[in-house]
Amino acid sequence: MTSPFKCGFNIDDYLDILPQLPNDHSEVLNCDKDIEDQVWIKPLYPSIITHEFILQEATRLRQGVWILIKGMPIWIPPNYYQLLQYGKAGGEPPQFRLKRLKNVYEKIRVRKDPRYMGTYTIKNRQDGETTNSMSDLLWEVHAGELNDGMEAIQSKTREDAVNPCWFALQSHWNAYPQFLLNTLYPHYTSGKNIAEKLQFQQAADPNNPNDQGKNVIITYGPAVHNAFDGKNNVRRLVLDEVNKWILCSLQLTLTNYAKFIMPGKVRKGIFDILSSPSDTNGRHNDEAYQLWLDSDPDNIQPTGSTKSRIHRIYSNPLDGIEGFYDRFGDADPQEIYEHILRERASKTKDQLMAEVRSCPLPKLGTNKPNEEELFGSTDTSNI
């Protein structure tokens, strides 16, 4: 299928992870609209919440939903649907982005491959990656594979783990309508005390052999490499802004936590590692660069995975940055490229590294990441 999008997104690139397109086309959102009107619009809740509506939403939050965007059938995965339909970003509902969808698809690929421990995403500033990761923590509780264990968050400082990470999670939680909480989180036990953790507990149904009960905590920790040492029940670990970890060692943290995320050959949890490039060079940047090198999907080891067992993802700014998305969630790479060059030209030499690393461009004429812009000295003569 030829892509109708300026950013080049094509659903055919993801056939290996897609569910079956519904035979009943009425189950595909926007199927009754002209191509120019096929955009994501957050569906409104009915004035009376019916059992049928709750069943529909519960299904979408476990299976996702298909939608036509500009004539192309697109699967919105269940975790992304939860973010779009019920989440909050900066006090507003998140907007549909093809760039975000590509990242969600890539993480699903890794999740389906038990040889990997998780992903390492290098993002642009204001990409919404942290907001998305916090929503995923909440989705995991009701629709993922987590019935017993901990989901944990660390960032470059404890304060950053609180804001923006925990604040983003709280914003999602506080935005959920009551019918969603009643349906998906009947095991929630923290009440209004959500300053440092959310807890979900429920005894197993003795009459249902498939019911394992629920005992899950979501929390955050300080910026030390062993914050969750000894807590072997950590099943999802978000490591935020790792390229800027000055207070503790990223490599020591990964060495420590890998022992319970993947002891031996058995994956028991998953890493969600993310960061924008560091503004400064130093040990923190060097350790992040080593993780980047060890997570190259073009350098597969005898294990069938990368050396680190982490899959790296480069968030290409030419796929979209804030202020350049159209109503289809698409963006024009040439317009963005020209904008980025103008911004760089306006900066003094001592400001240039921070500007370059805020939106690191790919290698010229390709979609491949430019490591000099991500981690290098970014000398002005090379820009």
Coordinates of C-alpha atoms in Angstrom, one line a residue:
M1 CA 0.0 0.0 0.0
T2 CA 1.3 3.4 -1.0
S3 CA 1.7 5.7 2.0
P4 CA -0.5 8.9 1.9
F5 CA 1.6 10.5 4.6
K6 CA 4.4 13.0 4.4
C7 CA 6.4 11.3 7.1
G8 CA 6.3 8.1 5.1
F9 CA 4.4 6.0 7.7
N10 CA 3.1 2.8 6.2
I11 CA 1.0 0.2 8.0
D12 CA 2.6 -2.5 5.8
D13 CA 5.8 -2.1 7.7
Y14 CA 4.2 -3.6 10.8
L15 CA 2.3 -6.6 9.4
D16 CA 4.2 -8.9 11.9
I17 CA 2.5 -7.4 14.9
L18 CA -0.9 -6.4 13.6
P19 CA -4.1 -8.2 14.6
Q20 CA -6.7 -9.1 12.0
L21 CA -8.6 -6.3 10.4
P22 CA -12.3 -6.7 11.3
N23 CA -14.5 -8.3 8.7
D24 CA -17.3 -6.0 9.8
H25 CA -16.1 -2.6 8.5
S26 CA -18.5 -0.9 10.9
E27 CA -16.1 -1.8 13.7
V28 CA -13.4 0.4 12.0
L29 CA -13.5 4.0 13.2
N30 CA -14.0 6.6 10.4
C31 CA -15.3 4.0 8.0
D32 CA -18.3 6.2 7.2
K33 CA -16.2 9.4 6.6
D34 CA -14.6 10.9 3.5
I35 CA -10.8 10.6 3.4
E36 CA -10.3 14.3 4.3
D37 CA -12.4 13.8 7.4
Q38 CA -10.6 10.6 8.5
V39 CA -8.8 12.0 11.6
W40 CA -8.6 10.9 15.2
I41 CA -11.2 12.6 17.2
K42 CA -11.6 11.5 20.8
P43 CA -15.0 9.7 20.9
L44 CA -17.4 11.3 23.4
Y45 CA -18.9 9.3 26.2
P46 CA -22.6 8.7 26.0
S47 CA -24.8 10.7 28.4
I48 CA -25.8 7.4 29.9
I49 CA -23.1 4.8 30.4
T50 CA -24.5 1.5 29.3
H51 CA -23.3 -2.0 29.8
E52 CA -22.7 -2.2 26.0
F53 CA -20.5 0.9 26.1
I54 CA -18.4 -0.4 29.0
L55 CA -18.0 -3.7 27.2
Q56 CA -16.9 -1.9 24.0
E57 CA -14.3 0.2 25.9
A58 CA -13.0 -2.8 27.9
T59 CA -12.5 -4.7 24.6
R60 CA -10.6 -1.7 23.0
L61 CA -8.4 -1.4 26.1
R62 CA -7.3 -5.0 25.7
Q63 CA -7.3 -5.5 22.0
G64 CA -7.0 -2.0 20.5
V65 CA -9.1 -0.6 17.7
W66 CA -8.8 -0.1 13.9
I67 CA -9.3 3.4 12.4
L68 CA -9.1 4.9 8.9
I69 CA -6.7 7.8 8.8
K70 CA -6.4 9.5 5.3
G71 CA -7.6 6.3 3.7
M72 CA -5.2 3.9 5.4
P73 CA -6.4 1.4 8.0
I74 CA -4.4 1.8 11.1
W75 CA -4.4 -0.3 14.3
I76 CA -4.3 1.8 17.5
P77 CA -2.9 -0.6 20.1
P78 CA -4.7 -0.9 23.4
N79 CA -2.2 1.0 25.5
Y80 CA -2.1 3.8 23.0
Y81 CA -5.9 3.9 22.9
Q82 CA -5.9 4.3 26.7
L83 CA -3.6 7.3 26.4
L84 CA -5.5 8.9 23.6
Q85 CA -9.0 8.3 25.0
Y86 CA -8.5 8.7 28.7
G87 CA -5.1 10.2 29.4
K88 CA -4.0 13.8 30.0
A89 CA -0.9 15.6 28.8
G90 CA -0.3 19.1 30.1
G91 CA -3.9 19.2 31.2
E92 CA -5.2 18.3 27.8
P93 CA -6.1 15.1 26.0
P94 CA -3.1 13.8 24.0
Q95 CA -3.2 14.2 20.3
F96 CA -2.8 11.4 17.8
R97 CA 0.7 11.3 16.3
L98 CA 2.0 8.9 13.6
K99 CA 5.4 9.3 15.1
R100 CA 4.2 8.2 18.5
L101 CA 2.4 5.2 16.9
K102 CA 5.6 4.1 15.2
N103 CA 7.3 4.1 18.6
V104 CA 4.4 2.2 20.2
Y105 CA 4.6 -0.4 17.4
E106 CA 8.4 -0.9 17.9
K107 CA 8.0 -1.5 21.6
I108 CA 5.3 -4.1 20.9
R109 CA 7.7 -5.9 18.6
V110 CA 10.3 -6.0 21.4
R111 CA 7.7 -7.1 24.0
K112 CA 6.8 -10.1 21.8
D113 CA 10.4 -11.2 21.6
P114 CA 11.4 -12.9 24.9
R115 CA 15.1 -12.6 24.0
Y116 CA 15.0 -8.8 24.8
M117 CA 14.8 -7.1 28.2
G118 CA 13.3 -3.9 26.8
T119 CA 13.9 -0.8 24.8
Y120 CA 16.1 2.3 25.0
T121 CA 14.5 5.3 23.3
I122 CA 16.4 8.5 22.5
K123 CA 13.7 11.1 22.1
N124 CA 13.4 14.7 21.2
R125 CA 12.4 17.4 23.7
Q126 CA 8.6 17.5 24.2
D127 CA 8.1 14.2 22.4
G128 CA 5.6 13.0 25.0
E129 CA 7.7 9.8 25.7
T130 CA 7.5 10.2 29.5
T131 CA 3.8 10.9 29.4
N132 CA 3.3 7.8 27.3
S133 CA 5.4 5.6 29.6
M134 CA 3.4 6.7 32.6
S135 CA 0.2 5.7 30.9
D136 CA 1.6 2.4 30.0
L137 CA 2.3 1.7 33.7
L138 CA -1.4 2.1 34.4
W139 CA -2.5 0.1 31.4
E140 CA -0.2 -2.8 32.5
V141 CA -2.1 -3.2 35.7
H142 CA -5.4 -4.1 34.1
A143 CA -4.6 -5.4 30.6
G144 CA -1.0 -6.6 30.7
E145 CA 0.5 -9.7 32.2
L146 CA 1.2 -8.3 35.7
N147 CA -0.8 -9.8 38.6
D148 CA 1.9 -9.8 41.2
G149 CA 4.8 -7.4 41.5
M150 CA 6.0 -3.9 41.3
E151 CA 6.3 -1.2 38.5
A152 CA 9.0 1.3 39.3
I153 CA 10.3 4.7 38.1
Q154 CA 13.7 6.3 38.3
S155 CA 15.0 9.5 36.8
K156 CA 18.1 11.6 36.9
T157 CA 17.1 12.9 40.4
R158 CA 14.4 12.0 42.8
E159 CA 12.8 15.3 42.1
D160 CA 12.6 14.4 38.4
A161 CA 11.0 11.1 39.3
V162 CA 8.3 13.1 41.0
N163 CA 8.0 15.8 38.4
P164 CA 7.5 15.2 35.5
C165 CA 7.1 11.4 35.9
W166 CA 4.9 10.8 38.9
F167 CA 2.9 14.0 38.2
A168 CA 2.2 12.7 34.7
L169 CA 1.0 9.4 36.1
Q170 CA -1.2 11.2 38.6
S171 CA -2.7 13.4 35.8
H172 CA -3.7 10.3 33.9
W173 CA -5.2 8.6 37.0
N174 CA -7.1 11.7 38.0
A175 CA -8.5 12.1 34.5
Y176 CA -10.0 8.6 34.4
P177 CA -13.8 8.6 34.5
Q178 CA -15.4 6.7 37.4
F179 CA -16.9 4.0 35.1
L180 CA -13.3 3.3 33.9
L181 CA -12.0 3.0 37.4
N182 CA -14.8 0.8 38.5
T183 CA -14.4 -1.5 35.5
L184 CA -10.7 -1.8 35.1
Y185 CA -9.3 -1.0 38.6
P186 CA -11.7 -2.6 41.1
H187 CA -8.7 -3.7 43.0
Y188 CA -7.3 -0.2 43.6
T189 CA -6.6 0.2 47.4
S190 CA -4.6 3.4 47.8
G191 CA -7.6 5.8 48.1
K192 CA -6.5 9.4 47.9
N193 CA -3.0 8.7 49.2
I194 CA -1.1 8.6 45.8
A195 CA 1.8 10.9 46.7
E196 CA 4.4 8.0 46.4
K197 CA 2.6 4.9 45.3
L198 CA -0.5 3.3 43.8
Q199 CA -1.5 -0.1 45.1
F200 CA -3.8 -2.7 43.7
Q201 CA -4.9 -5.7 45.7
Q202 CA -7.6 -8.3 45.3
A203 CA -7.9 -11.9 46.4
A204 CA -8.2 -14.6 43.8
D205 CA -11.7 -15.9 43.1
P206 CA -11.7 -19.5 44.5
N207 CA -14.3 -20.5 41.9
N208 CA -12.3 -19.3 39.0
P209 CA -9.0 -21.3 38.4
N210 CA -7.8 -18.6 36.0
D211 CA -8.1 -15.8 38.5
Q212 CA -4.7 -15.2 40.1
G213 CA -5.8 -12.2 42.2
K214 CA -3.9 -8.9 42.1
N215 CA -1.0 -7.6 44.2
V216 CA 0.6 -4.7 42.3
I217 CA 2.4 -1.5 43.4
I218 CA 3.5 1.4 41.2
T219 CA 6.1 3.6 42.9
Y220 CA 9.3 5.6 42.3
G221 CA 12.8 5.7 43.8
P222 CA 15.8 7.9 44.3
A223 CA 18.6 8.4 41.9
V224 CA 20.9 5.6 43.1
H225 CA 21.9 2.5 41.2
N226 CA 20.5 0.1 43.8
A227 CA 17.2 1.9 44.6
F228 CA 15.2 -1.4 44.0
D229 CA 18.0 -3.8 45.1
G230 CA 16.4 -6.8 46.8
K231 CA 13.0 -6.1 45.4
N232 CA 13.0 -9.0 43.0
N233 CA 9.4 -8.6 42.1
V234 CA 10.0 -5.5 39.9
R235 CA 8.3 -6.4 36.6
R236 CA 8.3 -3.1 34.7
L237 CA 11.0 -0.5 35.2
V238 CA 11.0 3.0 33.7
L239 CA 14.4 4.6 33.6
D240 CA 13.9 8.2 32.6
E241 CA 16.4 10.7 31.2
V242 CA 19.3 8.2 31.5
N243 CA 21.6 10.2 29.3
K244 CA 21.7 12.8 32.1
W245 CA 22.3 10.5 35.1
I246 CA 25.1 12.4 36.9
L247 CA 24.2 11.3 40.4
C248 CA 24.4 7.5 39.7
S249 CA 25.8 5.1 37.2
L250 CA 23.6 3.9 34.4
Q251 CA 25.8 0.9 33.7
L252 CA 25.8 -0.2 37.4
T253 CA 22.0 0.3 37.5
L254 CA 21.5 -1.9 34.4
T255 CA 23.9 -4.6 35.8
N256 CA 22.0 -4.7 39.1
Y257 CA 18.4 -4.6 37.7
A258 CA 19.0 -7.0 34.8
K259 CA 19.4 -9.8 37.4
F260 CA 15.6 -9.7 38.2
I261 CA 14.3 -8.4 34.8
M262 CA 16.0 -11.4 33.0
P263 CA 17.6 -13.9 35.4
G264 CA 19.4 -16.3 33.0
K265 CA 17.3 -16.8 29.9
V266 CA 13.9 -16.2 31.5
R267 CA 12.4 -12.7 31.1
K268 CA 10.4 -11.8 34.1
G269 CA 10.0 -8.1 33.5
I270 CA 10.8 -5.4 31.0
F271 CA 12.8 -2.2 30.8
D272 CA 11.4 1.0 29.4
I273 CA 14.5 3.2 29.1
L274 CA 14.2 6.7 27.6
S275 CA 16.0 10.0 27.4
S276 CA 16.6 13.0 25.3
P277 CA 20.4 13.6 24.6
S278 CA 22.4 15.2 27.4
D279 CA 23.3 18.9 27.2
T280 CA 26.7 18.1 28.4
N281 CA 29.5 15.6 28.0
G282 CA 30.9 13.5 30.8
R283 CA 30.6 10.0 32.3
H284 CA 26.8 10.1 32.1
N285 CA 27.0 10.7 28.4
D286 CA 29.7 8.1 27.8
E287 CA 27.7 5.4 29.7
A288 CA 24.6 6.2 27.6
Y289 CA 26.6 6.0 24.4
Q290 CA 27.9 2.6 25.4
L291 CA 24.4 1.4 26.0
W292 CA 23.5 2.8 22.6
L293 CA 26.3 0.9 20.9
D294 CA 25.5 -2.3 22.7
S295 CA 21.8 -2.0 21.7
D296 CA 22.3 -1.8 18.0
P297 CA 19.6 -4.0 16.2
D298 CA 22.0 -4.3 13.2
N299 CA 24.5 -6.1 15.4
I300 CA 22.8 -9.2 16.6
Q301 CA 24.6 -11.6 18.9
P302 CA 24.4 -15.5 19.1
T303 CA 21.7 -14.9 21.7
G304 CA 19.4 -13.6 18.8
S305 CA 19.4 -10.2 20.4
T306 CA 21.7 -7.2 20.8
K307 CA 24.7 -7.4 23.1
S308 CA 22.8 -5.5 25.9
R309 CA 19.5 -7.4 25.2
I310 CA 18.0 -4.0 24.8
H311 CA 16.6 -2.7 21.5
R312 CA 17.4 0.9 20.8
I313 CA 14.9 3.3 19.2
Y314 CA 15.8 6.6 17.6
S315 CA 13.0 9.2 17.6
N316 CA 13.6 11.0 14.4
P317 CA 12.6 14.7 14.6
L318 CA 11.8 14.7 10.9
D319 CA 8.9 12.4 11.7
G320 CA 7.4 15.2 13.7
I321 CA 8.0 17.8 16.5
E322 CA 5.5 19.9 18.3
G323 CA 4.1 22.7 16.2
F324 CA 4.5 20.9 12.9
Y325 CA 1.8 18.2 13.1
D326 CA -1.3 18.4 10.9
R327 CA -4.8 17.2 11.9
F328 CA -3.9 13.7 10.6
G329 CA -1.0 13.4 13.1
D330 CA 1.4 13.7 10.1
A331 CA 4.3 16.1 9.6
D332 CA 6.4 17.4 6.7
P333 CA 10.1 16.4 7.1
Q334 CA 11.4 19.2 4.9
E335 CA 9.6 21.9 6.9
I336 CA 11.0 20.5 10.1
Y337 CA 14.5 20.2 8.7
E338 CA 14.5 23.9 7.6
H339 CA 13.1 25.0 11.0
I340 CA 15.8 23.0 12.8
L341 CA 18.6 24.6 10.7
R342 CA 17.2 28.1 11.3
E343 CA 17.1 27.5 15.1
R344 CA 20.7 26.2 15.0
A345 CA 21.9 29.2 13.0
S346 CA 20.4 31.6 15.6
K347 CA 22.5 30.1 18.5
T348 CA 25.9 31.2 19.8
K349 CA 28.6 28.6 19.9
D350 CA 28.2 27.9 23.6
Q351 CA 24.4 27.3 23.0
L352 CA 24.8 25.1 20.0
M353 CA 25.4 21.7 21.6
A354 CA 22.1 22.0 23.7
E355 CA 20.2 23.1 20.5
V356 CA 21.6 20.2 18.4
R357 CA 20.9 17.6 21.0
S358 CA 17.3 18.8 21.5
C359 CA 16.5 17.7 18.0
P360 CA 19.3 15.5 16.7
L361 CA 19.0 15.1 13.0
P362 CA 19.6 11.8 11.2
K363 CA 22.5 11.2 8.8
L364 CA 22.1 13.2 5.6
G365 CA 19.7 11.5 3.2
T366 CA 18.8 8.6 5.5
N367 CA 16.7 7.8 8.6
K368 CA 19.8 6.5 10.4
P369 CA 20.7 8.3 13.6
N370 CA 23.7 10.5 13.6
E371 CA 25.7 9.5 16.6
E372 CA 27.8 12.7 16.5
E373 CA 24.6 14.7 17.1
L374 CA 23.3 12.3 19.7
F375 CA 26.5 11.9 21.8
G376 CA 29.5 13.6 20.2
S377 CA 31.2 17.0 20.5
T378 CA 28.9 18.5 17.9
D379 CA 31.6 20.9 16.7
T380 CA 30.1 23.7 14.6
S381 CA 32.2 22.8 11.7
N382 CA 30.3 19.6 11.3
I383 CA 26.8 21.2 11.3

